[in-house]
mmCIF file of C-alpha atoms and ligand atoms in Angstrom:
data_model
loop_
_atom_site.group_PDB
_atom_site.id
_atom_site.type_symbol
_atom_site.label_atom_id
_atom_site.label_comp_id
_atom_site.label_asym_id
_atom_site.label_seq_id
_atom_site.Cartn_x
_atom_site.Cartn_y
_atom_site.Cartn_z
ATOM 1 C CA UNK A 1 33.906 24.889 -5.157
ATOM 2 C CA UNK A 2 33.774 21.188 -4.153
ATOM 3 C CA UNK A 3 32.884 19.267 -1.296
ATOM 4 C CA UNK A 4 36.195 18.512 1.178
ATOM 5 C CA UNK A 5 36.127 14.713 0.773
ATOM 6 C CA UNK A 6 37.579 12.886 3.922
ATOM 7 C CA UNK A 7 36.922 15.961 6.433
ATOM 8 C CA UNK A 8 33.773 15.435 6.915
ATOM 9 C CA UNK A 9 33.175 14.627 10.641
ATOM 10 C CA UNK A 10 30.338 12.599 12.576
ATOM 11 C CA UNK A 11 29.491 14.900 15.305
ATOM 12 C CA UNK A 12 26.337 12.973 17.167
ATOM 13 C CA UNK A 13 23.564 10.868 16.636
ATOM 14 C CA UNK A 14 20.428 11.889 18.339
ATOM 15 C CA UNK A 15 17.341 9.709 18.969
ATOM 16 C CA UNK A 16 15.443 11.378 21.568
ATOM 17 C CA UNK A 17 13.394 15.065 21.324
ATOM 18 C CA UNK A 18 14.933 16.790 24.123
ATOM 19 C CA UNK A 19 18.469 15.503 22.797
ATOM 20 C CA UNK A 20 17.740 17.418 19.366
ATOM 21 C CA UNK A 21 16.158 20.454 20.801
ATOM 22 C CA UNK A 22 19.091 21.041 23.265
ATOM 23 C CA UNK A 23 21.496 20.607 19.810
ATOM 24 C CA UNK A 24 19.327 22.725 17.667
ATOM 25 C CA UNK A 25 19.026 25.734 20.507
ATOM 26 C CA UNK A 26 23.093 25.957 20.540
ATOM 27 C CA UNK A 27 23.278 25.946 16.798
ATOM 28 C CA UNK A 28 20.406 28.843 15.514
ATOM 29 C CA UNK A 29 22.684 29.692 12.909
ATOM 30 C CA UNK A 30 23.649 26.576 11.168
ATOM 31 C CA UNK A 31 22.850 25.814 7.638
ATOM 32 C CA UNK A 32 23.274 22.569 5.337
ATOM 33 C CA UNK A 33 21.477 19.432 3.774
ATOM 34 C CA UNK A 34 19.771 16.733 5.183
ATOM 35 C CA UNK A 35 19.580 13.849 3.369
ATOM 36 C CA UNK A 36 15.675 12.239 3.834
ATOM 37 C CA UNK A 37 14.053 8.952 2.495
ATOM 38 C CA UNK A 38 12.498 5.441 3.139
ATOM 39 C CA UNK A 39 14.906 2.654 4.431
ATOM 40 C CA UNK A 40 17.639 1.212 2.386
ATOM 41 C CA UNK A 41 17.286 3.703 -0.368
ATOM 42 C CA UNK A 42 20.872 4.221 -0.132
ATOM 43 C CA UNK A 43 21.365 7.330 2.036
ATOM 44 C CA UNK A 44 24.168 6.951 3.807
ATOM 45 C CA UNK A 45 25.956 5.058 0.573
ATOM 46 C CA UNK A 46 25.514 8.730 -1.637
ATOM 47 C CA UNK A 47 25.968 10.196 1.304
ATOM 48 C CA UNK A 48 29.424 8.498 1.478
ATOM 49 C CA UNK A 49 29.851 9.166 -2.582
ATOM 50 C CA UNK A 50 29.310 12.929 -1.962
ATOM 51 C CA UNK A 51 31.319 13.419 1.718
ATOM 52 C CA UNK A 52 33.911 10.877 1.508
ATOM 53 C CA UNK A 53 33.719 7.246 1.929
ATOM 54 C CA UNK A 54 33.296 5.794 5.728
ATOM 55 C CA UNK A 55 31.223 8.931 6.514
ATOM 56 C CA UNK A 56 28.050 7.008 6.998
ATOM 57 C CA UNK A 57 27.409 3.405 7.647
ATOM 58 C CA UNK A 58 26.048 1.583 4.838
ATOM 59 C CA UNK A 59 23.170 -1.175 6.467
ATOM 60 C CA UNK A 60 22.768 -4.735 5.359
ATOM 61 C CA UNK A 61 19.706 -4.877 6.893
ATOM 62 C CA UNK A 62 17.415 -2.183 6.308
ATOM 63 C CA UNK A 63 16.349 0.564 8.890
ATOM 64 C CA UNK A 64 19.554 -0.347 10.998
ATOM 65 C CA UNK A 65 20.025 3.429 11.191
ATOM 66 C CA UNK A 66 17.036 4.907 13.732
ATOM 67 C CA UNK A 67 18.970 8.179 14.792
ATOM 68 C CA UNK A 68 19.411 11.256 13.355
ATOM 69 C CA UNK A 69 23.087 11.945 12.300
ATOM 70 C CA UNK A 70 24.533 14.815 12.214
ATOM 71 C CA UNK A 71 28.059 16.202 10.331
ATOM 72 C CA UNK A 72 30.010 18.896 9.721
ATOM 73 C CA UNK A 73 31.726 19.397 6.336
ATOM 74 C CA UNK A 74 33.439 21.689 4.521
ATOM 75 C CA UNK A 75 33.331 23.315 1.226
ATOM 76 C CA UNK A 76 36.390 24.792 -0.815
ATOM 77 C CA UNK A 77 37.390 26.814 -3.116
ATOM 78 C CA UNK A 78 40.318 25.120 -4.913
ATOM 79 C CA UNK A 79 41.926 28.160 -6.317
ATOM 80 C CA UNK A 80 41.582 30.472 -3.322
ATOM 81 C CA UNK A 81 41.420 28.066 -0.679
ATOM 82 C CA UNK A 82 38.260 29.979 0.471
ATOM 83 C CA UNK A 83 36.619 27.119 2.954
ATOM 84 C CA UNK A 84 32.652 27.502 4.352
ATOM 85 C CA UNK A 85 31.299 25.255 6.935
ATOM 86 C CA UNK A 86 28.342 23.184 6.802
ATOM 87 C CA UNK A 87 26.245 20.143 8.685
ATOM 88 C CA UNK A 88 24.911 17.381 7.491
ATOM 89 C CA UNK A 89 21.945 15.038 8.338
ATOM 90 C CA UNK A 90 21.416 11.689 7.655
ATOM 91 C CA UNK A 91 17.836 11.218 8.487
ATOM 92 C CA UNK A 92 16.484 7.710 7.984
ATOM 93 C CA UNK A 93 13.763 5.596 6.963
ATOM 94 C CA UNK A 94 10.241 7.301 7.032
ATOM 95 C CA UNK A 95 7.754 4.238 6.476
ATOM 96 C CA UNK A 96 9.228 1.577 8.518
ATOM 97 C CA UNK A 97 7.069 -1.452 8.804
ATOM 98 C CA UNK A 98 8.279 -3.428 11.270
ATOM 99 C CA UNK A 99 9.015 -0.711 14.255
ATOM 100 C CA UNK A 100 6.720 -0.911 17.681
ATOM 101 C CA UNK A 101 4.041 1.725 18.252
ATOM 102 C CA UNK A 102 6.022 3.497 20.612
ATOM 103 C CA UNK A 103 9.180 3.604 18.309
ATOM 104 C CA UNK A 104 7.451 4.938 15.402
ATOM 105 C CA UNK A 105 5.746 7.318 18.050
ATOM 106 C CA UNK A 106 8.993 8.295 19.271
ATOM 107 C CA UNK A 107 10.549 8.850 15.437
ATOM 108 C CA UNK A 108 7.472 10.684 14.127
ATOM 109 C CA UNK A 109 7.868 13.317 16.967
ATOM 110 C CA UNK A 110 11.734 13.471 16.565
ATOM 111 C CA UNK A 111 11.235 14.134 12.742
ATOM 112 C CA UNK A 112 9.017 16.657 13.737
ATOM 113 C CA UNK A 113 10.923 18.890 15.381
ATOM 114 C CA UNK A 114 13.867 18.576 13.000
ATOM 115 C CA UNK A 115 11.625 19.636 10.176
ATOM 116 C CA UNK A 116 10.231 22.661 12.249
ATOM 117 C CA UNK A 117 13.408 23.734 12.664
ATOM 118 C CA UNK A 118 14.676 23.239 9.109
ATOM 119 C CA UNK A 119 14.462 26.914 7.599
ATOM 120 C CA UNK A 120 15.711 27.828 4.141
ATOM 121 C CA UNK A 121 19.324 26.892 5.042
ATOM 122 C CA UNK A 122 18.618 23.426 4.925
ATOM 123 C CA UNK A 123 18.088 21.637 1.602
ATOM 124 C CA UNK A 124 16.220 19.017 1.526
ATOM 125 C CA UNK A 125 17.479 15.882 -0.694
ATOM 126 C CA UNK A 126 14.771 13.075 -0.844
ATOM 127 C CA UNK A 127 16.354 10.116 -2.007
ATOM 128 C CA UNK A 128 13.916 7.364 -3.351
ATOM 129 C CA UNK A 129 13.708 4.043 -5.197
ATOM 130 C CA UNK A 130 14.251 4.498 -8.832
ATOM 131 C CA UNK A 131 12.760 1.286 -8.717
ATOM 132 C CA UNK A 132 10.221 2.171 -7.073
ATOM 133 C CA UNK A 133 9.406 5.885 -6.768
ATOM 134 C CA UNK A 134 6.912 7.786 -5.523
ATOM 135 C CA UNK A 135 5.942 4.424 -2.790
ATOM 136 C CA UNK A 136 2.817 5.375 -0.552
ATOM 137 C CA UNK A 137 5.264 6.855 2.507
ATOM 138 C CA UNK A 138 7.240 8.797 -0.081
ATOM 139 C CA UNK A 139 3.850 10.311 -0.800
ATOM 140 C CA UNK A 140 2.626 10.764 2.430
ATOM 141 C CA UNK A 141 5.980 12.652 3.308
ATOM 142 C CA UNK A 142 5.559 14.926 0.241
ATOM 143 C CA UNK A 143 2.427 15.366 1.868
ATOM 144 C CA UNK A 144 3.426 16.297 4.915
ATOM 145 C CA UNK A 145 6.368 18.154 4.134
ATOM 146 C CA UNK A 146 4.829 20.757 1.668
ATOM 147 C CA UNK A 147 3.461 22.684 4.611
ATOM 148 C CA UNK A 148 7.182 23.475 5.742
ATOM 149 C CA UNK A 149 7.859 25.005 2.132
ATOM 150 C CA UNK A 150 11.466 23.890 1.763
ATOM 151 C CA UNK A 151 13.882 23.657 -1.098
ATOM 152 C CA UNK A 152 13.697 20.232 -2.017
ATOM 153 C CA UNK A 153 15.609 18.014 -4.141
ATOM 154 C CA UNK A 154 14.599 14.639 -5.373
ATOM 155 C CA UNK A 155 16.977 12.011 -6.208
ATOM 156 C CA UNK A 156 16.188 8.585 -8.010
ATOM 157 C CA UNK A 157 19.091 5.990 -6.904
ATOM 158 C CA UNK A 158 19.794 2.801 -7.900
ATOM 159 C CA UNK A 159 19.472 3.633 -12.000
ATOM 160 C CA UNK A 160 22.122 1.118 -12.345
ATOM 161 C CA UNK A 161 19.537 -1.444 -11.434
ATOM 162 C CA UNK A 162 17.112 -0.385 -14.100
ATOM 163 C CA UNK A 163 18.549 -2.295 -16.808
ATOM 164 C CA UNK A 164 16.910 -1.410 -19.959
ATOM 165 C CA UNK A 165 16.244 1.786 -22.084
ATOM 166 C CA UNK A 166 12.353 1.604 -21.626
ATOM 167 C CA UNK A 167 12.636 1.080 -17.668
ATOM 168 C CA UNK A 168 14.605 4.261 -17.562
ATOM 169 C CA UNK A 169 12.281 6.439 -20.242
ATOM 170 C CA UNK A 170 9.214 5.618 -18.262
ATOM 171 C CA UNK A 171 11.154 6.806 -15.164
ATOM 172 C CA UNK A 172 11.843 9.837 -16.754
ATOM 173 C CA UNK A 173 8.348 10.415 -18.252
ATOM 174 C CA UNK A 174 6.579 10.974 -14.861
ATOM 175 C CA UNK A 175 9.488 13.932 -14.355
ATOM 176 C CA UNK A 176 6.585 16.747 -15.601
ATOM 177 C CA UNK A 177 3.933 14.967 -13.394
ATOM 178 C CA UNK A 178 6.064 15.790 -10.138
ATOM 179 C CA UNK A 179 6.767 18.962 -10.786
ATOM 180 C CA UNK A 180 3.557 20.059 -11.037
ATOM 181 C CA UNK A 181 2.159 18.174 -7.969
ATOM 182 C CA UNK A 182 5.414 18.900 -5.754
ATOM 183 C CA UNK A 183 6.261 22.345 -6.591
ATOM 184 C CA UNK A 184 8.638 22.535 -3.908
ATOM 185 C CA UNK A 185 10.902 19.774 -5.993
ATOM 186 C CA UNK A 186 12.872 22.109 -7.167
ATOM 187 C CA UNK A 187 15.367 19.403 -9.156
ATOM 188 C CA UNK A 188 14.759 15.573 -10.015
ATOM 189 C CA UNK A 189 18.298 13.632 -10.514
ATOM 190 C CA UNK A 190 18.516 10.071 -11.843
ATOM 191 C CA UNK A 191 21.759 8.473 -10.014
ATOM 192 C CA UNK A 192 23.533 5.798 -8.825
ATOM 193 C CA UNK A 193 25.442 5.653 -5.362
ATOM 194 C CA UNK A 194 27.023 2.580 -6.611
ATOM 195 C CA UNK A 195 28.259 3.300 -10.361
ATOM 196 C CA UNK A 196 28.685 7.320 -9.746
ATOM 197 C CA UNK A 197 25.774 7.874 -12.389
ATOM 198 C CA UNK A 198 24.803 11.820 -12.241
ATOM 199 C CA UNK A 199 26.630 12.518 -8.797
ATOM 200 C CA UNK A 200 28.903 15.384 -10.083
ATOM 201 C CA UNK A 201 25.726 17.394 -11.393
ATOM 202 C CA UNK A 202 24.321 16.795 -7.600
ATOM 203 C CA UNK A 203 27.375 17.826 -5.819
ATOM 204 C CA UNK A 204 27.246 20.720 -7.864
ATOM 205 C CA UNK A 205 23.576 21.743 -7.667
ATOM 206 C CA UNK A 206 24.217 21.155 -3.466
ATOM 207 C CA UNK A 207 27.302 23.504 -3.469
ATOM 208 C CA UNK A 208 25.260 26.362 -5.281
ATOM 209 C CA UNK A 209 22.416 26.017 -2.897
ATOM 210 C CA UNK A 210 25.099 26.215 -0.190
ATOM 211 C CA UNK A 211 26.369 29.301 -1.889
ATOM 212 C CA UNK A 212 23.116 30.902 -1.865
ATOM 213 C CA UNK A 213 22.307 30.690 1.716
ATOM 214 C CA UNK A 214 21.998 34.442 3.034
ATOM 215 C CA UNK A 215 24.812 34.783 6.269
HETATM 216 N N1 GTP B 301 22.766 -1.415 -7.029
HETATM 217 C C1 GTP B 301 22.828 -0.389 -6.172
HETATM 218 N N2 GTP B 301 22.795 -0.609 -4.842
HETATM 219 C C2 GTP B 301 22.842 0.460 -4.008
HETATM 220 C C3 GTP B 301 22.933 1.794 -4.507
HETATM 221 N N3 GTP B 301 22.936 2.641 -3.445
HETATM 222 C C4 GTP B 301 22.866 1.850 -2.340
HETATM 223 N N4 GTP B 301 22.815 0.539 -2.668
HETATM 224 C C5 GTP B 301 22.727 -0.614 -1.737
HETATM 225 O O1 GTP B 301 21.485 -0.527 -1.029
HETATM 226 C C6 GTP B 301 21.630 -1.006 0.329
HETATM 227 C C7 GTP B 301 21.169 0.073 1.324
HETATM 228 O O2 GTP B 301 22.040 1.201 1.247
HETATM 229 P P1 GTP B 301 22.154 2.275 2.427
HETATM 230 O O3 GTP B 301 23.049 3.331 1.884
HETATM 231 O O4 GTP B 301 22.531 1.622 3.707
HETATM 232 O O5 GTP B 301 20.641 2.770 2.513
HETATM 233 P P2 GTP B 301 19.992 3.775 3.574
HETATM 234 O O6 GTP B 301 18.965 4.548 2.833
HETATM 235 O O7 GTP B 301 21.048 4.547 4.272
HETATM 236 O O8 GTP B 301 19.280 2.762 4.577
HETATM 237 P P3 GTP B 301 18.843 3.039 6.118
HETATM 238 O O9 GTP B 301 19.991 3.654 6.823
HETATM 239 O O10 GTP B 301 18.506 1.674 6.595
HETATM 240 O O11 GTP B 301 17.645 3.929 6.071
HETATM 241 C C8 GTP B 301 23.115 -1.364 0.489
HETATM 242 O O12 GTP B 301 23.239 -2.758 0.294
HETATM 243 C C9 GTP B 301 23.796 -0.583 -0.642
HETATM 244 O O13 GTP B 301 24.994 -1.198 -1.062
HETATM 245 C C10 GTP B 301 22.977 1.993 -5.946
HETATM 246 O O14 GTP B 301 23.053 3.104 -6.502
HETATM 247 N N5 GTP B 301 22.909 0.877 -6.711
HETATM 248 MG MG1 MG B 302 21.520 4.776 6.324
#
């Protein structure tokens, strides 16, 4: 099956608690992935690799996007034109620095109920830094979000900026490390939104989670 490039619809962008509760209490059923990680880590680019370009809005300026978006797309089956449909979240920038008290109130409450509600339909893909990985607020969100015990991916981007062989072995090295200390990672990918680096093995791994949801 593969992911129905260019179908993929923006359906709402919700900043406020009562906003997402209302939206989550007419949808008990639905399933998908959210997409989860510290500003300008290049969420909404993959997510634009993996859904069809334009999906998402890729920020100059990081933490432009302080709402929780939310898609539906579709998956197909080329040969028997067998579709399922899915939604997707684009769920920004955990570990903002430069918010007020009373926005990072607001977002820590909002994420809060989102997770709560996340169940094992939703797939969780943490995108971080490979730059940079596991930053203090990446940490303190594994932290946090092992209590919930979801299915969780986690994605290095920007490889292409890791530009030689012993940058990209040490990366790899601490692969063992995080699977023992986040045992809900369930996969670690090494990609690039930009050069296309490992994004077929994701949208694959993504559409067999999706095909292992229960109905
Ligand atoms: N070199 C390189 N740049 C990338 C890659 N992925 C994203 N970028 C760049 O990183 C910047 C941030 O990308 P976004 O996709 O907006 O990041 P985001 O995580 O959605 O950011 P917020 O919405 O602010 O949380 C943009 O300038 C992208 O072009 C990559 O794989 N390689
Ligand atoms: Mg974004």
């Amino acid at each position: 099956m593969n992911i129905q490039k260019g179908t993929t619809e923006f359906l709402m962008g919700i900043d406020k608690v009562p906003q997402l509760q209302t939206w989550l209490n007419e949808h008990p059923f639905m399933s998908g992935i959210a997409f989860v990680g510290r500003s300008n880590v290049g969420k909404s680019s993959l997510i634009n690799s993996f859904f069809g370009k334009n999906t998402a809005r890729v920020s100059k300026t990081p933490g432009r996007t302080r709402q929780i978006n939310i898609f539906g797309f579709t998956i197909i089956d080329p040969s028997t034109k067998a579709e399922k449909e899915f939604y997707l979240f684009d769920v920004p920038g955990y570990g903002h620095a430069d918010v007020s008290k009373e926005m990072a109130k607001n977002w820590g409450e909002l994420l809060d109920v989102f997770f709560h509600m996340c169940s094992e339909k939703i797939l969780l893909m943490n995108i971080q830094d490979a730059r940079h990985p596991l930053q203090d607020s990446d940490n303190a969100f594994h932290e946090y979000i092992k209590s919930f015990d979801l299915e969780t991916y986690l994605m290095f981007n920007k490889i292409d900026k890791l530009k030689t062989q012993s940058e990209r072995s040490r990366l790899k090295a601490i692969q063992p490390e995080i699977y023992k200390s986040f045992k809900w990672v369930k996969q670690i990918h090494f990609i690039s939104a930009e050069k296309g680096d490992g994004l077929a093995a994701v949208e694959q791994a993504m559409i067999t989670f999706l095909n292992r949801i229960p109905e």
